[in-house]
Tab-separated table of C-alpha atoms and ligand atoms in Angstrom:
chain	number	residue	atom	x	y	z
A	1	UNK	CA	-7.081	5.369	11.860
A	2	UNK	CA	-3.866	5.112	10.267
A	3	UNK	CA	-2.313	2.612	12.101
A	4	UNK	CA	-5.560	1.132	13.988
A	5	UNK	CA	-3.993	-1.624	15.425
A	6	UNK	CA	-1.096	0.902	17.387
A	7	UNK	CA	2.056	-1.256	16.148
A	8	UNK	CA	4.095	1.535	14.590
A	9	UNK	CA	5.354	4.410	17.069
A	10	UNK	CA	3.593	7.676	16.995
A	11	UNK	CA	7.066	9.693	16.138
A	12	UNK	CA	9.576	7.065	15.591
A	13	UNK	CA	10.156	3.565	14.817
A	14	UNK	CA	9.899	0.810	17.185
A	15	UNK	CA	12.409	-1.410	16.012
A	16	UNK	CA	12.825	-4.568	16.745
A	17	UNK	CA	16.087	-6.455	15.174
A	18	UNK	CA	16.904	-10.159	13.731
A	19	UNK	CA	20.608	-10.120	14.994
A	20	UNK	CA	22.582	-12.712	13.823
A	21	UNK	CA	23.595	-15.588	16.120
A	22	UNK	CA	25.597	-17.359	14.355
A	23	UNK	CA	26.832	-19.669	17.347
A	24	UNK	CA	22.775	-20.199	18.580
A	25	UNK	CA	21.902	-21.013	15.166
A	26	UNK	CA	24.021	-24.275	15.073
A	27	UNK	CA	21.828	-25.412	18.389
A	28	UNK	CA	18.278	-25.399	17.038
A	29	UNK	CA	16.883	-26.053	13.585
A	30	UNK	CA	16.687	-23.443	11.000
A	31	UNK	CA	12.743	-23.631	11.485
A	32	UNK	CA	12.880	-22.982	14.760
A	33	UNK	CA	15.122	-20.377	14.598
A	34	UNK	CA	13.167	-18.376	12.023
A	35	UNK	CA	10.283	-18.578	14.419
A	36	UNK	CA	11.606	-17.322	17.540
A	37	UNK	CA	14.193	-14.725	16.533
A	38	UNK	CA	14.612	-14.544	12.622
A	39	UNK	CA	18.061	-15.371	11.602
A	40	UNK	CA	20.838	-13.911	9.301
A	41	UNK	CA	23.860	-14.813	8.143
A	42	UNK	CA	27.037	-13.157	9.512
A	43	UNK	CA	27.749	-9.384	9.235
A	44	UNK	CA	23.787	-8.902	8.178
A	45	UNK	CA	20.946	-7.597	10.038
A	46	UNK	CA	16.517	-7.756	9.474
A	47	UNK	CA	15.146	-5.222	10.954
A	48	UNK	CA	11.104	-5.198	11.128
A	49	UNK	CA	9.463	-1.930	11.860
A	50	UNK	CA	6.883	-3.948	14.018
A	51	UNK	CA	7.218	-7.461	14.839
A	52	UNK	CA	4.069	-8.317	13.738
A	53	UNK	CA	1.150	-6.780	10.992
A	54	UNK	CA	-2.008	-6.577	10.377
A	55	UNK	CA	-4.671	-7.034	6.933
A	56	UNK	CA	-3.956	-4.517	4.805
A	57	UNK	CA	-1.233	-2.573	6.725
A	58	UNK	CA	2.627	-1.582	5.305
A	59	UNK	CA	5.512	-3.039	7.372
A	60	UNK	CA	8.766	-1.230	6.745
A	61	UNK	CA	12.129	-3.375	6.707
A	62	UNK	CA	15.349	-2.601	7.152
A	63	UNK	CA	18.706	-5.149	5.596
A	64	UNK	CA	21.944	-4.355	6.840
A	65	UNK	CA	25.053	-5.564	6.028
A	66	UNK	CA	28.579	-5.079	7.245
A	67	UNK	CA	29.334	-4.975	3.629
A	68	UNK	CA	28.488	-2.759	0.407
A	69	UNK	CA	25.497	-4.244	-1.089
A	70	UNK	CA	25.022	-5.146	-4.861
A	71	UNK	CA	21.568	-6.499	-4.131
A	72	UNK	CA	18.715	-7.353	-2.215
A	73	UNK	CA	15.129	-9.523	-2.895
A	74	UNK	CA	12.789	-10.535	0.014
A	75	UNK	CA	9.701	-12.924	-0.553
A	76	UNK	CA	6.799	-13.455	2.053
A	77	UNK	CA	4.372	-16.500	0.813
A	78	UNK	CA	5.397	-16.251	-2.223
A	79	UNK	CA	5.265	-12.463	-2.902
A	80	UNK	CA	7.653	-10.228	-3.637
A	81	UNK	CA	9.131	-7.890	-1.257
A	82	UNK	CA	10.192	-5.114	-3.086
A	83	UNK	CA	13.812	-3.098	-1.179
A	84	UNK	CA	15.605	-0.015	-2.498
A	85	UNK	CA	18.550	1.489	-1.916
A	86	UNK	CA	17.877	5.276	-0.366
A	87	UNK	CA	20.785	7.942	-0.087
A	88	UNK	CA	24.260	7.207	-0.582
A	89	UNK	CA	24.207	4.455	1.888
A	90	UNK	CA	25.655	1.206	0.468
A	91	UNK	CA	24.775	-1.485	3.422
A	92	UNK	CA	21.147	-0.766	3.618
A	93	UNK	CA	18.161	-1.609	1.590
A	94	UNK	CA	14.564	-1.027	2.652
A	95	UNK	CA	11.592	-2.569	1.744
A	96	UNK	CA	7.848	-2.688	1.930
A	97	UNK	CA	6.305	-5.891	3.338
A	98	UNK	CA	2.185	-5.840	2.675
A	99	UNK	CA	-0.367	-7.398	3.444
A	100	UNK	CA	-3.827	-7.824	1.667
A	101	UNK	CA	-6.516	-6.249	3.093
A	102	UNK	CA	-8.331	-9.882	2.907
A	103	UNK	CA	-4.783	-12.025	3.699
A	104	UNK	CA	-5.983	-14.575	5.862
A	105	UNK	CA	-4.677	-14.127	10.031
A	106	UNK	CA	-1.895	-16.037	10.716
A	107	UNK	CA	1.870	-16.841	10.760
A	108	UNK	CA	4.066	-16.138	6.895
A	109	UNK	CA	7.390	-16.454	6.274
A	110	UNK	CA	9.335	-14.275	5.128
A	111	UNK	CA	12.959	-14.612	3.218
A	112	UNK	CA	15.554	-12.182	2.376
A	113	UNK	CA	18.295	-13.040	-0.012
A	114	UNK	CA	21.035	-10.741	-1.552
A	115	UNK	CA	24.396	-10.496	-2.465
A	116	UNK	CA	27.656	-8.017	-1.072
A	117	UNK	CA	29.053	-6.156	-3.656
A	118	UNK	CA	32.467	-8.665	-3.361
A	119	UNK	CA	29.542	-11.597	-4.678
A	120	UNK	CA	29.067	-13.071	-0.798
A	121	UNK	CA	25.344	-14.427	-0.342
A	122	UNK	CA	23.235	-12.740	2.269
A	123	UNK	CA	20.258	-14.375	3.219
A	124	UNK	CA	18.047	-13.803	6.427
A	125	UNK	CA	14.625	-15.563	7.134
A	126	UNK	CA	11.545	-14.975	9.863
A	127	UNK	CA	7.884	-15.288	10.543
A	128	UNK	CA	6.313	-12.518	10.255
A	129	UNK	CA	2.645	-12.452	11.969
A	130	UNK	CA	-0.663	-11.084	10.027
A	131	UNK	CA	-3.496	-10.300	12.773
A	132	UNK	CA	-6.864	-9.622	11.892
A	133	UNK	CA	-7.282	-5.961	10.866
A	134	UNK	CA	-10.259	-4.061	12.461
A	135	UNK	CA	-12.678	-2.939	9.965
A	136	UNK	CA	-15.742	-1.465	10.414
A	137	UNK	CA	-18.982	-2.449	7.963
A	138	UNK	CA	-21.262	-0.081	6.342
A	139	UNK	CA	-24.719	-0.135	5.343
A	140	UNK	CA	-25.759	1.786	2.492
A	141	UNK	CA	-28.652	2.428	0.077
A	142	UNK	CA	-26.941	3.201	-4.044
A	143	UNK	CA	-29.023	3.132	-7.149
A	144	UNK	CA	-29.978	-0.312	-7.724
A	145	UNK	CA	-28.027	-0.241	-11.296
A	146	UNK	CA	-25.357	-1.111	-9.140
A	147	UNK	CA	-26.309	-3.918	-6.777
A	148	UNK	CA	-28.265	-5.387	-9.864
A	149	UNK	CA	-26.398	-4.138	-12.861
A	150	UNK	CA	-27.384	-5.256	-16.325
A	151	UNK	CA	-25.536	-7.971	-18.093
A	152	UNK	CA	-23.463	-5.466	-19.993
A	153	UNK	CA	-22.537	-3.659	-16.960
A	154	UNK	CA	-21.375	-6.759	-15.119
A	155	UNK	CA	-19.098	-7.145	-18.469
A	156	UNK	CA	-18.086	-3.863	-18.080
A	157	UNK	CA	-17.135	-3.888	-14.495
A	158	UNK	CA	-15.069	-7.341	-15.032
A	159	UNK	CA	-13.255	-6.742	-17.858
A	160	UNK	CA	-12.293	-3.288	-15.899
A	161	UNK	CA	-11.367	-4.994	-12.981
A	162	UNK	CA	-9.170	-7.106	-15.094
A	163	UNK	CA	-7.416	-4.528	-16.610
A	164	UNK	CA	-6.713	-3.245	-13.109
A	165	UNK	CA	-5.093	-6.957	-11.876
A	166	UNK	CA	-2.782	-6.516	-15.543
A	167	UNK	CA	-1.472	-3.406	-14.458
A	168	UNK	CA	-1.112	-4.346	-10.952
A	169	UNK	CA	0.354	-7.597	-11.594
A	170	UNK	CA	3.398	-5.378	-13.732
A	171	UNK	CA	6.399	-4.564	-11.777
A	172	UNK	CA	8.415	-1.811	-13.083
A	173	UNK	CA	12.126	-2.662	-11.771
A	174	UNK	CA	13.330	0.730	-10.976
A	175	UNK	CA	12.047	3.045	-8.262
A	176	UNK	CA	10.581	5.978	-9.652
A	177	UNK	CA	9.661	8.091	-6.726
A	178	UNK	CA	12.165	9.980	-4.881
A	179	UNK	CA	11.297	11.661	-1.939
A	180	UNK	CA	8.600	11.605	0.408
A	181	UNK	CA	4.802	10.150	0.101
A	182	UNK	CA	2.513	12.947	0.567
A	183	UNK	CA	-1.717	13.015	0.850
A	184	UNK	CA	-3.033	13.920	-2.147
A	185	UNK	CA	-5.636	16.494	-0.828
A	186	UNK	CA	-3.949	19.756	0.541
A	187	UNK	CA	-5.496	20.661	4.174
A	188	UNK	CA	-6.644	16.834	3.916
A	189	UNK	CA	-4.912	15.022	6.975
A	190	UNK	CA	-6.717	11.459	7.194
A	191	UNK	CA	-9.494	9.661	5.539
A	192	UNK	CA	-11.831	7.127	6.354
A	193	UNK	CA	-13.489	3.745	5.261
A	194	UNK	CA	-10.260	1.468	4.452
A	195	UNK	CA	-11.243	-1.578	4.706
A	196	UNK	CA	-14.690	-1.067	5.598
A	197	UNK	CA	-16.631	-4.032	4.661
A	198	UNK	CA	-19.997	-2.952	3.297
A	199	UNK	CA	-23.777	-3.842	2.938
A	200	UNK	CA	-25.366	-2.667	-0.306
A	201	UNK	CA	-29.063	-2.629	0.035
A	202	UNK	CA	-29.171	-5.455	2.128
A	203	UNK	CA	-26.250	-7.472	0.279
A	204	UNK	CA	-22.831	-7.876	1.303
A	205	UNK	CA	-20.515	-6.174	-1.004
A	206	UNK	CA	-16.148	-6.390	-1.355
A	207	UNK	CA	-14.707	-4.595	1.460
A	208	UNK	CA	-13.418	-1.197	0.770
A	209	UNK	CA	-10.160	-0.740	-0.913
A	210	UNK	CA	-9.072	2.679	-0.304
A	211	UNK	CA	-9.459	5.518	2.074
A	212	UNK	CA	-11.704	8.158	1.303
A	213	UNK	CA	-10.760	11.780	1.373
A	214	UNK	CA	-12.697	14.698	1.972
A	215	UNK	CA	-12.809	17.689	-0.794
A	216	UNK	CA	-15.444	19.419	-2.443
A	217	UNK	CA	-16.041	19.068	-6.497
A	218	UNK	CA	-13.056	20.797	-8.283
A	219	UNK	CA	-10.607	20.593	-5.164
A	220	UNK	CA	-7.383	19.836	-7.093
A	221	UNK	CA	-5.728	15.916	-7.003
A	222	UNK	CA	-1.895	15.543	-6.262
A	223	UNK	CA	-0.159	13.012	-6.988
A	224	UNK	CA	1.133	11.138	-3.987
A	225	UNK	CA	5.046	10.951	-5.316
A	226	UNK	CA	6.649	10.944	-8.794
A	227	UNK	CA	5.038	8.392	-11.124
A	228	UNK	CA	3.866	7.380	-14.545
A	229	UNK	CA	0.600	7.538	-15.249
A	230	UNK	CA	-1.142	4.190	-16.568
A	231	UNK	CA	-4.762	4.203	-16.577
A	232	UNK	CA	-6.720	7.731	-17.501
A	233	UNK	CA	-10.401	6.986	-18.010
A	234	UNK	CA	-13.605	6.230	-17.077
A	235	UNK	CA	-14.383	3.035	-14.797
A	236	UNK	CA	-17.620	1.897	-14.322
A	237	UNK	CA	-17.389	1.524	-9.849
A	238	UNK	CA	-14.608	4.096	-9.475
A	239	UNK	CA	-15.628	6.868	-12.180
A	240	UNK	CA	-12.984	8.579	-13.609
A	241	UNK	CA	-9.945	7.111	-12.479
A	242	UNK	CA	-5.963	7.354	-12.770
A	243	UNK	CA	-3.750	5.120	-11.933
A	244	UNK	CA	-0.297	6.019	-11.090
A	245	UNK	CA	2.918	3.550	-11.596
A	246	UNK	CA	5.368	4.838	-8.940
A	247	UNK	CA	7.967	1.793	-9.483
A	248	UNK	CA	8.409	-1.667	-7.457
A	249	UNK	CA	4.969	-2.910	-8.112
A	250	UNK	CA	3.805	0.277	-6.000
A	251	UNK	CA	0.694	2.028	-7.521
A	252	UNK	CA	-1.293	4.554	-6.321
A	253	UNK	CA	-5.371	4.809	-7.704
A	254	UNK	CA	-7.375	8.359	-7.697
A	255	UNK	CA	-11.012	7.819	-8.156
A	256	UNK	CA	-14.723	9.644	-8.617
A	257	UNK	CA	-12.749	12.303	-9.916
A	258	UNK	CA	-14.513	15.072	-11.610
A	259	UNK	CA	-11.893	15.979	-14.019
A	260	UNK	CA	-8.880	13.960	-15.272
A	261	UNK	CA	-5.423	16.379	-15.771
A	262	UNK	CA	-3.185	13.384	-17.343
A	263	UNK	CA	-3.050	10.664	-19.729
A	264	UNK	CA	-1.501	7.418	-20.103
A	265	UNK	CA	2.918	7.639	-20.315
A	266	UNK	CA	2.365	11.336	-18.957
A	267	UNK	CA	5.660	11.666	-16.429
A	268	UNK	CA	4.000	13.272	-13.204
A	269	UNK	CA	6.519	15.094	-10.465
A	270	UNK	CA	5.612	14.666	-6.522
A	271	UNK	CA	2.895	16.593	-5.973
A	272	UNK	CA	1.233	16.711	-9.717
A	273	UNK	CA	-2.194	17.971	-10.389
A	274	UNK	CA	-3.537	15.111	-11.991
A	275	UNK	CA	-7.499	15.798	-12.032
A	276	UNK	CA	-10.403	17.301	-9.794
A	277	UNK	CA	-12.391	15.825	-6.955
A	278	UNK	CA	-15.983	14.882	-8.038
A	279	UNK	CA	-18.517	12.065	-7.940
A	280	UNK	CA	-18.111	10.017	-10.813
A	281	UNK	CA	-18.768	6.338	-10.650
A	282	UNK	CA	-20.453	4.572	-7.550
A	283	UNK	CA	-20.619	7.187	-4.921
A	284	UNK	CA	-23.265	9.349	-2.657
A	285	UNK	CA	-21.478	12.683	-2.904
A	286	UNK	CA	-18.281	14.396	-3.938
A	287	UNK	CA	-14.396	13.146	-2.100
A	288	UNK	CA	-11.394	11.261	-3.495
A	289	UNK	CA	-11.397	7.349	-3.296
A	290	UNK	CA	-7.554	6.768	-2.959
A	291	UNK	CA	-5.929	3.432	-3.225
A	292	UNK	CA	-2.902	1.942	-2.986
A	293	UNK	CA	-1.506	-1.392	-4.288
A	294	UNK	CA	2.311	-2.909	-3.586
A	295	UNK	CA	3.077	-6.101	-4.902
A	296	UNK	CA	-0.882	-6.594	-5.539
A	297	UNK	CA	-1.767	-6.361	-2.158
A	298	UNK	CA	-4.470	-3.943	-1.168
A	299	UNK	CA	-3.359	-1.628	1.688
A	300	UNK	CA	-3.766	1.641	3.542
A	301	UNK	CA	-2.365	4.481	1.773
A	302	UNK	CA	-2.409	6.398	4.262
A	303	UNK	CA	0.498	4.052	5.934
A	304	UNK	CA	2.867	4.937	3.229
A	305	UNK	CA	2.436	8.618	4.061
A	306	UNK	CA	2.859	7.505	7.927
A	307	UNK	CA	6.044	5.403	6.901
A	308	UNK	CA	7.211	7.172	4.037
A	309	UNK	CA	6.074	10.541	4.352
A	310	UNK	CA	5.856	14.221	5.447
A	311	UNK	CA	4.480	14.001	8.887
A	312	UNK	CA	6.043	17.616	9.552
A	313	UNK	CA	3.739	19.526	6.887
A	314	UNK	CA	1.118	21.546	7.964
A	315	UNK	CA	-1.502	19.616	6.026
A	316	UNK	CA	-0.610	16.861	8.115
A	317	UNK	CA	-1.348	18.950	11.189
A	318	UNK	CA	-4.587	19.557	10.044
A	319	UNK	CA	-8.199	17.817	11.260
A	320	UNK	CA	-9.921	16.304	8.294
A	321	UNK	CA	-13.523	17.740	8.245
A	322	UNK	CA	-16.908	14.967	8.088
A	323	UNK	CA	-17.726	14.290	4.525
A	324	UNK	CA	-19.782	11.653	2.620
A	325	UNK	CA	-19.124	8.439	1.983
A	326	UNK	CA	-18.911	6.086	-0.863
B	1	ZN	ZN1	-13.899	4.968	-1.663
């Protein structure tokens, strides 16, 4: 569920490195070098956590330099990757490559430039492969406001979904979590429907861009990590909503709540009530829609709590129970 297609080690990383070689390099053409091996400049490692991904999964990166580093950016067609510096550890930088639940299959590239803190350049390039992810489709019957809504509740949903692609598109430069990524549910281990591409009455509708989580109305909402909060209300498809800003164009979304414990600017620690499960908005019964967005790309959150998470908790240990869906 969590990692569907298998590529990321139950317990540990599977790592698989870019090692420079400097002298190989000078025999083939940068292209093909990217392509079979990835490539680096001297003293400077890429490390992929998997050497390939999937549609909306997280791949976690490693940059390693023989030298202190004063900075690292990484771009994949044309996206930013963001990388941040964790613990006192000056030659590494990790980052998040993701990829869009609806990214089309296929072969990206992806670049990684920097600089030591003595002002060398770093730079290390390779392909990174998207697969098709493996999504099941759903067929559901919802009040038929919402497969035919009225003129002023098409306006409504657009203008919300806008607002949405604003804050998403806003990339706050400084990490502002610190620690581990944690489910937001306690007792809640794993969720269901990512992805899920889904028939509304008989019409195709946008594939589903969270997981679902199972609670009953009132269970309290935690905030994944530390974050700002930047959307508190009301949405038309997702109920009441927040949206929290947790630095590097990461943001995590909490919908059908049933209660909403912040506002806008409020300054929410790891673990943060920030509202109530409930069944606001679109939905057939009570659980929390939970969504995550890096660099605009809709992916699993549930990934970030595999990569960048607790998996020693007791929650974690847990089995999710069957609840409704959305
Ligand atoms: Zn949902």
């Amino acid at each position: 569920m969590i990692s569907p297609d298998g590529m990321v080690a139950r317990n540990r990383w599977m790592w698989f490195s870019f090692v420079c070689l400097a002298a190989a390099s000078a025999l083939l053409s940068p292209g093909a070098m990217a392509k079979d091996r990835g490539s680096c400049t001297p003293g400077t490692t890429l490390r992929l956590g998997a050497p390939e991904s999937s549609q909306g999964s997280l791949l976690l990166i490693e940059v390693k330099s023989a030298k202190p580093l004063a900075e690292v950016q990484g771009d994949w067609d044309g996206r930013t990757v963001p990388f941040w510096r964790e613990s006192a550890s000056e030659t590494r930088r990790k980052g998040l490559l993701a990829v869009d639940l609806e990214k089309a299959p296929g072969e990206y590239d992806l670049k990684v430039t920097g600089q030591t803190a003595s002002g060398e350049k770093i730079s290390c390039s390779a392909r990174v492969r998207v697969r098709k992810g493996r999504f099941a489709t759903e067929k559901l019957q919802v009040g038929k406001q919402f497969v035919e809504p009225s003129p002023e509740q098409i306006k409504r949903a657009d203008e919300e979904r806008q607002k949405l692609r604003d804050i998403f598109d806003r990339v706050t430069p400084e990490r502002l979590w610190d620690g581990k990524f944690r489910i937001p549910l306690e007792g809640v281990a794993t969720g269901s429907n990512f992805g899920r591409r889904r028939i509304l009455n008989g019409n195709p509708g946008s594939p589903h861009g969270g997981v679902d989580l199972p609670g009953a109305t009132g269970t309290p909402v935690h905030a994944t990590q530390r974050g700002r909060v930047v959307l508190a209300e009301e949405l038309f498809f997702a109920g009441n909503t927040v949206v929290v800003d947790h630095g590097l164009g990461i943001y995590t979304l909490y919908g059908h709540l049933s209660e909403i414990d912040a506002k806008v600017g409020d300054e929410l620690a790891a673990g943060a009530v920030l509202g109530k499960v409930g069944a606001t908005g679109r939905v057939t019964g009570p659980h929390l829609h939970w969504g995550l967005t890096v660099e605009r790309a809709r992916v699993n959150p549930l990934q970030l709590v595999r990569l960048l998470g607790n998996s020693s908790g007791a929650a974690a240990r847990q089995k999710s129970s069957k609840h409704r869906t959305n």
